[in-house]
Coordinates of C-alpha atoms in Angstrom, one line a residue:
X79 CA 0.0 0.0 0.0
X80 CA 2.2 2.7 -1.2
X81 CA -0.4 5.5 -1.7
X82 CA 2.2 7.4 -4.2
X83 CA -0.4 9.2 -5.9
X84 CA -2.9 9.6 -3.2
X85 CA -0.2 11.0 -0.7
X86 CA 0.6 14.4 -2.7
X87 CA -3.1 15.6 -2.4
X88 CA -3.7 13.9 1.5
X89 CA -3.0 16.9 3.5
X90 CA -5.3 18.9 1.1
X91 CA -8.2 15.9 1.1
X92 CA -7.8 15.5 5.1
X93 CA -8.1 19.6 6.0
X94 CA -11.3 18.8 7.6
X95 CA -9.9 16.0 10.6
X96 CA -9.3 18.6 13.3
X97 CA -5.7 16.7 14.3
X98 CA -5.3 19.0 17.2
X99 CA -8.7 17.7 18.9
X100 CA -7.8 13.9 18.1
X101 CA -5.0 14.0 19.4
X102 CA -5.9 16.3 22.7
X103 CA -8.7 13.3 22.9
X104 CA -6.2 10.5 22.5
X105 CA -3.8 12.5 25.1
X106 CA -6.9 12.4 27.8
X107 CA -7.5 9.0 27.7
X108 CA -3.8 8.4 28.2
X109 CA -3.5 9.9 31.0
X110 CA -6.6 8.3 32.6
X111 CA -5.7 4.5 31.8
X112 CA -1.7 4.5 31.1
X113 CA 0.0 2.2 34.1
X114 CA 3.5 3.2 32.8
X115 CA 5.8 6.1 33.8
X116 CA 7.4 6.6 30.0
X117 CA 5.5 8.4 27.6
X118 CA 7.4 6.5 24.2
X119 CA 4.2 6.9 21.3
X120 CA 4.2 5.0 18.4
X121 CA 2.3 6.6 15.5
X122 CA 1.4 3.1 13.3
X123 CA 0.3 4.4 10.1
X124 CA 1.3 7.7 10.6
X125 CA 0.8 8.6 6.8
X126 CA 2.0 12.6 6.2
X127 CA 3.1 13.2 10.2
X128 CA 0.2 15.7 11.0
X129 CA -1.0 13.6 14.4
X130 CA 2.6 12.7 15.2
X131 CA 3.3 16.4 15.4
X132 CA 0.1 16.7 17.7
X133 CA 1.7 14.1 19.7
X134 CA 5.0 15.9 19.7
X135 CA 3.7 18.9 20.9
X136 CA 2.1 17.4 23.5
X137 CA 5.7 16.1 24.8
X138 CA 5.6 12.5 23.4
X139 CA 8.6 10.9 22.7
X140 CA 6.9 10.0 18.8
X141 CA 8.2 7.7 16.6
X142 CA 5.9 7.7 13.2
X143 CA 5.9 4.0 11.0
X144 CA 4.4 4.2 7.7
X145 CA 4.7 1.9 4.4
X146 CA 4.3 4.6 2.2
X147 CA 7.6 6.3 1.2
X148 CA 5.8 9.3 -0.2
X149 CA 3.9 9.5 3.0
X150 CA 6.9 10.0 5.2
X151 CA 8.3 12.4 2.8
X152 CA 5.7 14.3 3.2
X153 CA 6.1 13.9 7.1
X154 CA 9.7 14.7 6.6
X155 CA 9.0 18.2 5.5
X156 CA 7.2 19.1 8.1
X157 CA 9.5 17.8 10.8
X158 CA 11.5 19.7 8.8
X159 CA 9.3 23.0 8.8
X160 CA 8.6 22.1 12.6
X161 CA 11.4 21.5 14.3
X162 CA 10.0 18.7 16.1
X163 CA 12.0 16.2 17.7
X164 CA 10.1 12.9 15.6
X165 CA 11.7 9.8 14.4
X166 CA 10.1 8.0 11.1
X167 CA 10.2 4.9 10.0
X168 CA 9.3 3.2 6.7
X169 CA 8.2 -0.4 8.3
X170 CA 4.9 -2.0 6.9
X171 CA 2.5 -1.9 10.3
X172 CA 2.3 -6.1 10.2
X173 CA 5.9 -6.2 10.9
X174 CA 6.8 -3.8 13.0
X175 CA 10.2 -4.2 14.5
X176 CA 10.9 -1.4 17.3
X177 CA 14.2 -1.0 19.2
X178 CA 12.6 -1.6 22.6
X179 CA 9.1 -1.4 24.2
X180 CA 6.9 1.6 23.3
X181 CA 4.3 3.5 25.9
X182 CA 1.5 3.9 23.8
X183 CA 0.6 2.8 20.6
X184 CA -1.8 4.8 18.3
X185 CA -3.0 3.8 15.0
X186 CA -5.8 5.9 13.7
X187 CA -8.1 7.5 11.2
X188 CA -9.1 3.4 10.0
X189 CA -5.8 2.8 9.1
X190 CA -5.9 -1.0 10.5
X191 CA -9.2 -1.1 7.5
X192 CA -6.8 -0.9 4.6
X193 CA -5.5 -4.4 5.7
X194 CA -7.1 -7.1 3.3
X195 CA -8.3 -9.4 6.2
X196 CA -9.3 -9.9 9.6
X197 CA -5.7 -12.2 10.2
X198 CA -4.0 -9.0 8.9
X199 CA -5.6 -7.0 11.2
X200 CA -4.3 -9.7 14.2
X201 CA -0.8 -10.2 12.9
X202 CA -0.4 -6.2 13.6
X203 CA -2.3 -6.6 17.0
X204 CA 0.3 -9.0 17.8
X205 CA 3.4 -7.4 17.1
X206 CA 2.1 -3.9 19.0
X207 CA 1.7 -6.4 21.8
X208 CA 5.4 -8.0 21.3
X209 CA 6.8 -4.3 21.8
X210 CA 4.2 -2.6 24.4
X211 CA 5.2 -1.9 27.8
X212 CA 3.0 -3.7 30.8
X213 CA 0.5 -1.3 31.3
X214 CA 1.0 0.5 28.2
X215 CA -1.7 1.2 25.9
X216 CA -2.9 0.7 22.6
X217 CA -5.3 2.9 21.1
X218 CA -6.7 2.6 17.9
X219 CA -10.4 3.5 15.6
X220 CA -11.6 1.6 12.6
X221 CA -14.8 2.2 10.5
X222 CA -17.9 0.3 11.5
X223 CA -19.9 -1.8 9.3
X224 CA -22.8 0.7 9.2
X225 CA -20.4 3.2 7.7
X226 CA -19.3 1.1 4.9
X227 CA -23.0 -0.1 4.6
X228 CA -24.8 3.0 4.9
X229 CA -22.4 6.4 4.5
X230 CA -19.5 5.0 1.8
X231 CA -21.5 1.9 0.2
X232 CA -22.1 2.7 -3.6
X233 CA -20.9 6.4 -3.5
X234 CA -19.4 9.0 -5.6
X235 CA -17.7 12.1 -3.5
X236 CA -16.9 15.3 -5.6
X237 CA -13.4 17.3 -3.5
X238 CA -12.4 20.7 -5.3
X239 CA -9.6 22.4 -3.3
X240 CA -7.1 25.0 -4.5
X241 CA -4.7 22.3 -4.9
X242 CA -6.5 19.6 -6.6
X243 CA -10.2 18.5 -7.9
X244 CA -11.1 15.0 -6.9
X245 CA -13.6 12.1 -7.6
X246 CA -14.3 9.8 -5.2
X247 CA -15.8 6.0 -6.6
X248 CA -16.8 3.6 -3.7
X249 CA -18.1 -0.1 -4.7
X250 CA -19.6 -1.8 -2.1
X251 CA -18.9 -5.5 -2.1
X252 CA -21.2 -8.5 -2.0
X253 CA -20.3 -9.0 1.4
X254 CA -21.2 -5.6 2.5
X255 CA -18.1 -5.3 4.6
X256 CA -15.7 -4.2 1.8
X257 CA -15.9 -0.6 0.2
X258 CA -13.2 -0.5 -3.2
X259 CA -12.5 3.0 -3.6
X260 CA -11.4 4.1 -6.6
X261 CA -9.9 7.9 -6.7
X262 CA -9.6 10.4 -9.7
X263 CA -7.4 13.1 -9.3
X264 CA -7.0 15.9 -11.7
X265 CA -4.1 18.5 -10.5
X266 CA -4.4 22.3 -12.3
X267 CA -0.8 23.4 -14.1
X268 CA -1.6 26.5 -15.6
X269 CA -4.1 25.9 -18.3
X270 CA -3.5 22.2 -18.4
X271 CA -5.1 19.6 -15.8
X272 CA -3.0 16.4 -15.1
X273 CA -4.5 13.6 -14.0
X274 CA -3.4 10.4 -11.4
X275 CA -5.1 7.7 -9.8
X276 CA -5.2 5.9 -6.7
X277 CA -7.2 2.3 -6.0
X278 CA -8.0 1.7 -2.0
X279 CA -10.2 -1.2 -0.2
X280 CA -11.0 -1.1 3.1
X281 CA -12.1 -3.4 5.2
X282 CA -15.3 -3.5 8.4
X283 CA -15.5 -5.6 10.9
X284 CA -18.1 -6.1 13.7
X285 CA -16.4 -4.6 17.1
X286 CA -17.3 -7.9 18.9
X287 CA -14.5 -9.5 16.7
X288 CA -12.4 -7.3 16.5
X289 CA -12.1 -6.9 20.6
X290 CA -11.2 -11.1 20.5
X291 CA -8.8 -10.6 18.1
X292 CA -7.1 -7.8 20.4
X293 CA -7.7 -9.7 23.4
X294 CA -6.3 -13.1 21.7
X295 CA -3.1 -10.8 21.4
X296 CA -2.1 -10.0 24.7
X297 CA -4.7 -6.7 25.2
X298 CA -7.3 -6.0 27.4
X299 CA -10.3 -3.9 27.0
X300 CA -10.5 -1.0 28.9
X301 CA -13.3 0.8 26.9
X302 CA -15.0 1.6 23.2
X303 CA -16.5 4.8 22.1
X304 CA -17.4 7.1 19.4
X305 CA -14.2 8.3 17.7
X306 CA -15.5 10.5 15.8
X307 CA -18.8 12.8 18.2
X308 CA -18.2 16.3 19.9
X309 CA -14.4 16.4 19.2
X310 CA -14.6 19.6 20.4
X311 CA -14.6 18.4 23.9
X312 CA -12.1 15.8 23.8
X313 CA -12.8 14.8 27.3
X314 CA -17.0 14.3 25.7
X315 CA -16.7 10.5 25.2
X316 CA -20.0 9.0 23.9
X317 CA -20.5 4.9 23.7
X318 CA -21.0 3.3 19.8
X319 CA -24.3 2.5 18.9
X320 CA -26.1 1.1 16.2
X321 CA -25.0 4.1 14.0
X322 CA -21.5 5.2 14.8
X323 CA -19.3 5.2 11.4
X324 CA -15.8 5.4 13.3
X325 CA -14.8 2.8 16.9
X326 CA -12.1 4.4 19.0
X327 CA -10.7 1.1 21.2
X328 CA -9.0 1.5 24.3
X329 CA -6.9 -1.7 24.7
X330 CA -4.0 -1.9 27.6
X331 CA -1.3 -4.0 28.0
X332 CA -1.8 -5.8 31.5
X333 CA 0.9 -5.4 34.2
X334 CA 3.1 -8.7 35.5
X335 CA 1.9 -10.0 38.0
X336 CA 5.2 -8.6 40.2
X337 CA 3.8 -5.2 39.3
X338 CA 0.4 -5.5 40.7

């Protein structure tokens, strides 16, 4: 999943995700449930480094993994712009491979629903467990069935930014838990228009499965809500129901038993 194409037009696609509140929401619920005294984040599928920034200036230690080359150029530059003390790494998320044990572990925006199966989604589940600290946490959203059911299913989205005009294709499979996306880009050079493409599929899950998978890996459940409601009061968490598009998990590594 390199996203070559797709990553030159993300920052100007995503303008609309309000970083700073996700992360101050993340950053709350850290320091209600965290049981360690380091503060090492790892930003899984960190993409073009806006939340890892968020995290930095917060006073994480961050360290940003990402598959996508292009992605963590683009993260680059603004470490570069920012000053920011981040390290990135180009490492695909199912085979992580840190240098010692990490605090807190964040994957979001339904990163983990680019993975083509449920066994994907475990393998990763299982290495952020290898590396997390006891008592660390793991914190993570994914799109909900409904969503790709009822708000992506058979969709077209229309973006027009200064930077580039977009078409957005979604296919909903037979299965109803798989949207393919299929994105038009068309990029304005003077009186010319060039034009890219970029194919996604993302996968949904039912939360009760994918809490066993996390739990089968070493985690346990310390909550679930609403990822996505009243962002503008990070500490305003709301429980799922029947129609919530994005899951934000809680998980935490549990202390040994010499720790308790």
């Amino acid at each position: 999943m390199d996203y070559a194409n797709f990553a030159a037009y993300y920052d100007a696609l995503t303008q609309n995700v309000e970083y700073p509140q996700r992360a101050a929401r993340l950053h709350a619920l850290v320091e209600k449930h965290i049981r360690t005294e380091g503060r090492i984040l790892l930003d899984l599928a960190c993409g073009s480094g806006s939340l890892s920034e968020e995290f930095a200036k917060l006073g994480y230690d961050v360290i940003g993994v990402d598959n996508s080359p292009a992605m963590l150029m683009a993260a680059m530059e603004k470490k570069f712009d920012s000053g920011l003390p981040i390290q990135y790494l180009c490492q695909d998320m199912r085979e992580i491979d840190m240098f010692g044990t990490i605090d807190i572990t964040v994957c979001a925006l339904d990163s983990l629903n680019h993975l083509p199966t449920l066994a994907d989604v475990s393998r990763v589940f299982e290495r952020v467990s290898l590396f997390a600290m006891p008592g660390g946490l793991f914190l993570f959203d994914m799109n909900t069935v409904y969503k790709h059911q009822h708000i992506l299913a058979d969709r077209t989205f229309v973006y027009d930014t200064d930077d580039v005009f977009c078409v957005w294709e979604n296919r909903l499979a037979e299965d109803s838990n798989r949207v393919d996306m299929q994105l038009t880009f068309f990029e304005r050079d003077g009186d010319a228009y060039f034009r890219s493409e970029e194919q996604i599929t993302e996968n949904a899950y039912p939360m009760e499965e994918i809490i066993a998978a996390a739990e089968k890996a070493g985690f346990e459940m310390i909550a679930v809500y609403d990822a996505d409601k009243d962002l503008a009061q990070p500490e305003a968490l709301s429980a799922p129901d029947e129609t919530t598009e994005r899951i934000l998990y809680v998980m935490r590594k549990p202390l040994m038993k010499e720790d308790i």
